[in-house]
Coordinates of C-alpha atoms and ligand atoms in Angstrom, one line a residue:
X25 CA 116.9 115.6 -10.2
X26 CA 114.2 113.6 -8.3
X27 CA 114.3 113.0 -4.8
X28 CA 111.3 109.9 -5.1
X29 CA 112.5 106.5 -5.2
X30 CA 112.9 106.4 -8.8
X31 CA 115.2 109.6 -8.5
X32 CA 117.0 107.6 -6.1
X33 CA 117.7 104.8 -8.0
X34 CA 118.9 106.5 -10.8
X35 CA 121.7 107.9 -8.3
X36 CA 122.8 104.6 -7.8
X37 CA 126.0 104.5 -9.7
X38 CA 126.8 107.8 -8.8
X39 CA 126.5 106.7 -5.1
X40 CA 128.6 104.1 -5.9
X41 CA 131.4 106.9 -7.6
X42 CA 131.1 109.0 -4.8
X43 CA 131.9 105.9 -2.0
X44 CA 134.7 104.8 -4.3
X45 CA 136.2 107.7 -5.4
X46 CA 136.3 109.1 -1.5
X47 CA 137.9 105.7 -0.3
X48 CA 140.4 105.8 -3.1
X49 CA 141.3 109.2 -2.7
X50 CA 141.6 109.2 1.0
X51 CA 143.2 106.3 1.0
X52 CA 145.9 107.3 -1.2
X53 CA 146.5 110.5 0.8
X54 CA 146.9 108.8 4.0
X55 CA 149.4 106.5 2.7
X56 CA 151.5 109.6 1.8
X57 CA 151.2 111.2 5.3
X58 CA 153.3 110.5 7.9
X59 CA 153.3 113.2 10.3
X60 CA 150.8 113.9 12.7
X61 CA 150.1 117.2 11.6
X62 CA 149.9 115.8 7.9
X63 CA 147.4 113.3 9.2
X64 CA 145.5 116.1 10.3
X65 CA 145.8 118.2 7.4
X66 CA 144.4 114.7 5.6
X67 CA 141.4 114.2 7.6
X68 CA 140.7 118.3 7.6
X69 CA 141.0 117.7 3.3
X70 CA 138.6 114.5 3.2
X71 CA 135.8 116.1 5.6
X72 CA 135.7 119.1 3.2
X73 CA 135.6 116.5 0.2
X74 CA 132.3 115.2 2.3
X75 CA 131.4 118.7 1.9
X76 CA 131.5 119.4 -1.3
X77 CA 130.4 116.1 -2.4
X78 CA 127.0 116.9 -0.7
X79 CA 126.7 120.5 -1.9
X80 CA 127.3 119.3 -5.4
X81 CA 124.7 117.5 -5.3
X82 CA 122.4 120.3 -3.7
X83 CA 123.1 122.7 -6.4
X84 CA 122.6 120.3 -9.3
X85 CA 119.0 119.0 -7.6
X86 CA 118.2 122.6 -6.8
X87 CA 116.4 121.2 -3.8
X88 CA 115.4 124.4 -1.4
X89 CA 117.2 123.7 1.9
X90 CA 116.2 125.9 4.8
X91 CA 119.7 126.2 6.6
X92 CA 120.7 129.2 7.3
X93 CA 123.9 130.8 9.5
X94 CA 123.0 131.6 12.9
X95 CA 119.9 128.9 13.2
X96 CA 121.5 125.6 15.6
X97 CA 119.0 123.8 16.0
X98 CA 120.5 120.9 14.8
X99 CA 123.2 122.0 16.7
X100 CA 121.2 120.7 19.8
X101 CA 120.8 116.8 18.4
X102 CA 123.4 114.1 19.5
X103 CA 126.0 113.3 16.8
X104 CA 128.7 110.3 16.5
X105 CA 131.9 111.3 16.1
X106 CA 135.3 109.3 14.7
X107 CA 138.5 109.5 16.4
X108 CA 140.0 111.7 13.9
X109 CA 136.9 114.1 13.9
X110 CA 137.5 114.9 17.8
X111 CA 141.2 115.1 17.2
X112 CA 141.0 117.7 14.4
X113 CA 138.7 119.9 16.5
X114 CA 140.8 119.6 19.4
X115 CA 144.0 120.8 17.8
X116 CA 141.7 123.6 16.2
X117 CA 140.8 124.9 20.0
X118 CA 144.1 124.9 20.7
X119 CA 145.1 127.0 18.2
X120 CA 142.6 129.2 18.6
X121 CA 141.9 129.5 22.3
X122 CA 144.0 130.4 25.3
X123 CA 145.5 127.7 27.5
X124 CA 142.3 129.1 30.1
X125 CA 140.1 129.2 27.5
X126 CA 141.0 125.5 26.9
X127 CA 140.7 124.4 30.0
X128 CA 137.2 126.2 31.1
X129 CA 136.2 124.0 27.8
X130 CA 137.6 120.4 28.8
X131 CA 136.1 121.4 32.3
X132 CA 132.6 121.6 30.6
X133 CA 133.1 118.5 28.4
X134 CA 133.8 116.4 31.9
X135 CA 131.0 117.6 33.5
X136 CA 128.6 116.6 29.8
X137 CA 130.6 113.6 30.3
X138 CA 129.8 112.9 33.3
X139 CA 125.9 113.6 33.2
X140 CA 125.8 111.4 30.0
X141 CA 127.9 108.2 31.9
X142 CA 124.7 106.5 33.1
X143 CA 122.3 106.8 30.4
X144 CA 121.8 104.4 27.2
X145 CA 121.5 104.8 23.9
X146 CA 117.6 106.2 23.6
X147 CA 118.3 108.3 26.7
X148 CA 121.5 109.8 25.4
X149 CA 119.2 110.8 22.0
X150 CA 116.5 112.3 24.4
X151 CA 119.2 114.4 25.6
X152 CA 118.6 118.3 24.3
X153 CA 121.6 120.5 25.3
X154 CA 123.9 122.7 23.2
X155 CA 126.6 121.5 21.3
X156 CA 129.6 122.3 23.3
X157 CA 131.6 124.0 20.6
X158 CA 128.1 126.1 20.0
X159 CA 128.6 129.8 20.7
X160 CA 126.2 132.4 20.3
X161 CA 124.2 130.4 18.1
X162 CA 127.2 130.0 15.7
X163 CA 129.8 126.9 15.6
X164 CA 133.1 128.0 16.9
X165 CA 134.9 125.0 15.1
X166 CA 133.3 126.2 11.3
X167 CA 136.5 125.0 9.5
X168 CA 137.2 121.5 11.1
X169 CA 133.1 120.8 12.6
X170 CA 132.3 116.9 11.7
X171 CA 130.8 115.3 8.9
X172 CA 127.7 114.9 10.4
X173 CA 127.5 118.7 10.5
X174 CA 129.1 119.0 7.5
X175 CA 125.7 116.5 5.7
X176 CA 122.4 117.7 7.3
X177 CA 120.2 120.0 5.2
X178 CA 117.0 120.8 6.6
X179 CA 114.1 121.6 4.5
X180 CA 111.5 122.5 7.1
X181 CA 112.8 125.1 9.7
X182 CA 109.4 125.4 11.5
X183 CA 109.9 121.4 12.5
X184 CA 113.4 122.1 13.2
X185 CA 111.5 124.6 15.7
X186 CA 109.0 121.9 17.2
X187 CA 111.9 118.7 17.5
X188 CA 114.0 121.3 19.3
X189 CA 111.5 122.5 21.8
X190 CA 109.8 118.9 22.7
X191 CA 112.5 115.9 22.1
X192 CA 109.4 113.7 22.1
X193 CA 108.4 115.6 18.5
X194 CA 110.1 114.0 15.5
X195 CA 109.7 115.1 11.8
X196 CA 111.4 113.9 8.7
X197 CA 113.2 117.0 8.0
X198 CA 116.4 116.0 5.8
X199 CA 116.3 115.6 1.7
X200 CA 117.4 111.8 1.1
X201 CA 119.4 112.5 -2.3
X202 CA 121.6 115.0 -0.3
X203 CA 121.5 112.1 2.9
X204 CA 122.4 109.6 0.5
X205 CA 125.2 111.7 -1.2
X206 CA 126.7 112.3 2.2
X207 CA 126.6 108.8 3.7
X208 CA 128.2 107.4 0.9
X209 CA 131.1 110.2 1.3
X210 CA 131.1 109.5 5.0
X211 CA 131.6 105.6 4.1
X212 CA 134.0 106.2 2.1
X213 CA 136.2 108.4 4.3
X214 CA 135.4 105.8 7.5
X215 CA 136.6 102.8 5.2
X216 CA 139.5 104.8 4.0
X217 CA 140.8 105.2 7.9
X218 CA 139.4 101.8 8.9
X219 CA 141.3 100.0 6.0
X220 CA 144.5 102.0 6.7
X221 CA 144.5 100.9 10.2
X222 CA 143.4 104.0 12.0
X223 CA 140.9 104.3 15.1
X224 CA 137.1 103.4 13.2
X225 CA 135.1 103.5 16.2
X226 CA 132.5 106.3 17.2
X227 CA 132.4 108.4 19.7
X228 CA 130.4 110.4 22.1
X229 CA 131.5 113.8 21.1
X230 CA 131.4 115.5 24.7
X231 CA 132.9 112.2 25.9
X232 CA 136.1 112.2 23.5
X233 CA 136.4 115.7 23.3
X234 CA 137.0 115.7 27.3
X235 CA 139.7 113.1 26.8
X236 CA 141.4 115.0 23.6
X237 CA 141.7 118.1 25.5
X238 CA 142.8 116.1 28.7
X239 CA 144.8 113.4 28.0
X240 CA 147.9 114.5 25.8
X241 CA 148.5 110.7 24.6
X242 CA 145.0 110.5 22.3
X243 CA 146.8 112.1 19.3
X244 CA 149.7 109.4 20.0
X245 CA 147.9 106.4 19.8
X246 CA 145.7 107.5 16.9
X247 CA 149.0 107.8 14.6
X248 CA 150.1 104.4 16.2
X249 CA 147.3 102.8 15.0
X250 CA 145.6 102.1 18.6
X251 CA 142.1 102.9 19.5
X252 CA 141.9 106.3 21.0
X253 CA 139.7 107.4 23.6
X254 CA 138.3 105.0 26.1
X255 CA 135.3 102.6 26.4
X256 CA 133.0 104.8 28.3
X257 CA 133.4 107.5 25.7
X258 CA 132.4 105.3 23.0
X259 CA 128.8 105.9 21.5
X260 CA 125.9 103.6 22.8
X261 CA 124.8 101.3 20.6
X262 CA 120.6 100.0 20.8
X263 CA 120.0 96.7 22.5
X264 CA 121.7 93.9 20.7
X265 CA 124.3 96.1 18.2
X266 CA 127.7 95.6 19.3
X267 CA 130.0 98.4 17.7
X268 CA 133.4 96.4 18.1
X269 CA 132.1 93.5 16.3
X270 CA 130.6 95.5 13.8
X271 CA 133.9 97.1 13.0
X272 CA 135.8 93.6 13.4
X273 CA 133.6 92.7 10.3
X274 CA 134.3 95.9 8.6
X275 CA 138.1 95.2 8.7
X276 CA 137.6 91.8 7.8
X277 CA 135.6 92.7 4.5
X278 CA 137.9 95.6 3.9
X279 CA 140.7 93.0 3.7
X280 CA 139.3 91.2 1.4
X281 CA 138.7 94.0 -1.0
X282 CA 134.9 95.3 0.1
X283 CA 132.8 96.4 -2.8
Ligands
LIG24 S1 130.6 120.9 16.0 FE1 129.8 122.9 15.3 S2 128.3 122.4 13.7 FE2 128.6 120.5 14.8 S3 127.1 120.4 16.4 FE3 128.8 121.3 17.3 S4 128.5 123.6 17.1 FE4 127.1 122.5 15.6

């Protein structure tokens, strides 16, 4: 499979397959949950469909990824999360973790919070710390980490090496057949939640994850339908995108049957 722009537009329909099929599939599982623990178990199902939809595509391409466990590089770059992303990982930690153990982590994501508050959207991507769930070098939230995480292949570990060590360095580093792949399987989760009524917005992911481990109502309002974490946890948007008019205009087209 070629990754030029010829290889690309031969994965057109299959783009297409992969946004449909997702939406459809998702959607028709959430319409069958009703609990908030099945909810969960819905949104643990569709990021692992994101998964596999992405490493499908790697194997048939046989493009040589560079990924490997124990390098986090990209572990280090900002990511926008959904409301249903954070909540999963936050019923993971407590599962997993003891009530302390919870609590020394919501501690650290208020204070990443709070150091991020000020800052705009380019400053916020400037911003090289850790990944809060990051430990030892490994992701302590394997099972239930994001899409985002769960769609970014590397083929060039030495610029993973530079980007990390001077935020001013940027390299093209990702394989666009397998970004493709995985954008249309994220769109097709994110329209499935957004046309079934759920929480679309993104997130700041130390930001809502302060609030999911804090504020006992978040999982609430996310089966209810409302939006879940507050304003100033929401991701920053460049100058002149507004994210709640974007996703006014999503629901609107989803409503009228989006292609
Ligand atoms: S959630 Fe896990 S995989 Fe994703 S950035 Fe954090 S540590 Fe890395």
């Amino acid at each position: 499979m070629s990754t030029g722009k010829d290889g690309k537009e031969a994965m057109r329909p299959v783009l297409s397959a992969v946004y449909h099929g997702t939406r459809e599939t998702v959607g028709a599982a959430l319409a069958g949950a009703e609990s908030a623990g099945a909810l969960l178990a819905v949104v643990q199902a569709a990021l692992q469909h994101v998964e596999e939809s992405v490493n499908g595509v790697r194997r048939e391409s046989g493009v040589a990824t560079a990924c490997a466990v124990g390098c986090s590089f990209c572990c280090w770059l900002n990511i926008d999360v959904l409301a249903h992303e954070v909540l999963l990982m936050a019923a993971y930690v407590k599962a997993h973790r003891t009530p302390w153990e919870v609590e020394e982590l919501a501690a650290a994501a208020v204070v990443r919070r709070d150091e991020r508050a000020g800052l705009d959207h380019g400053a916020r991507q400037r911003v090289r710390k850790p990944c809060l769930l990051l430990d030892d070098a490994v992701c302590s939230v394997y099972p239930v980490r994001p899409g985002a995480c769960r769609r970014y292949w590397s083929g060039d570990l030495e610029a993973c090496h530079a980007m990390w060590e001077d935020p001013e360095v940027t390299a093209s580093v990702e394989f666009p057949l397998l970004q493709e792949t995985g954008r249309a399987a994220a769109a097709g989760v994110h329209h499935a939640f957004v046309g079934a009524g759920y929480d679309g917005c993104f997130y700041d992911l130390p930001s809502a994850l302060a609030e999911a481990l804090t504020d006992p109502g978040c999982l609430e309002r996310w089966c209810g339908g409302q939006k879940v974490f507050s304003e100033g946890a929401e991701t920053r948007t460049p100058e002149g995108f507004r994210q709640a008019e974007a996703l006014e205009r999503l629901r609107r087209e989803l409503g009228r049957g989006m292609e």
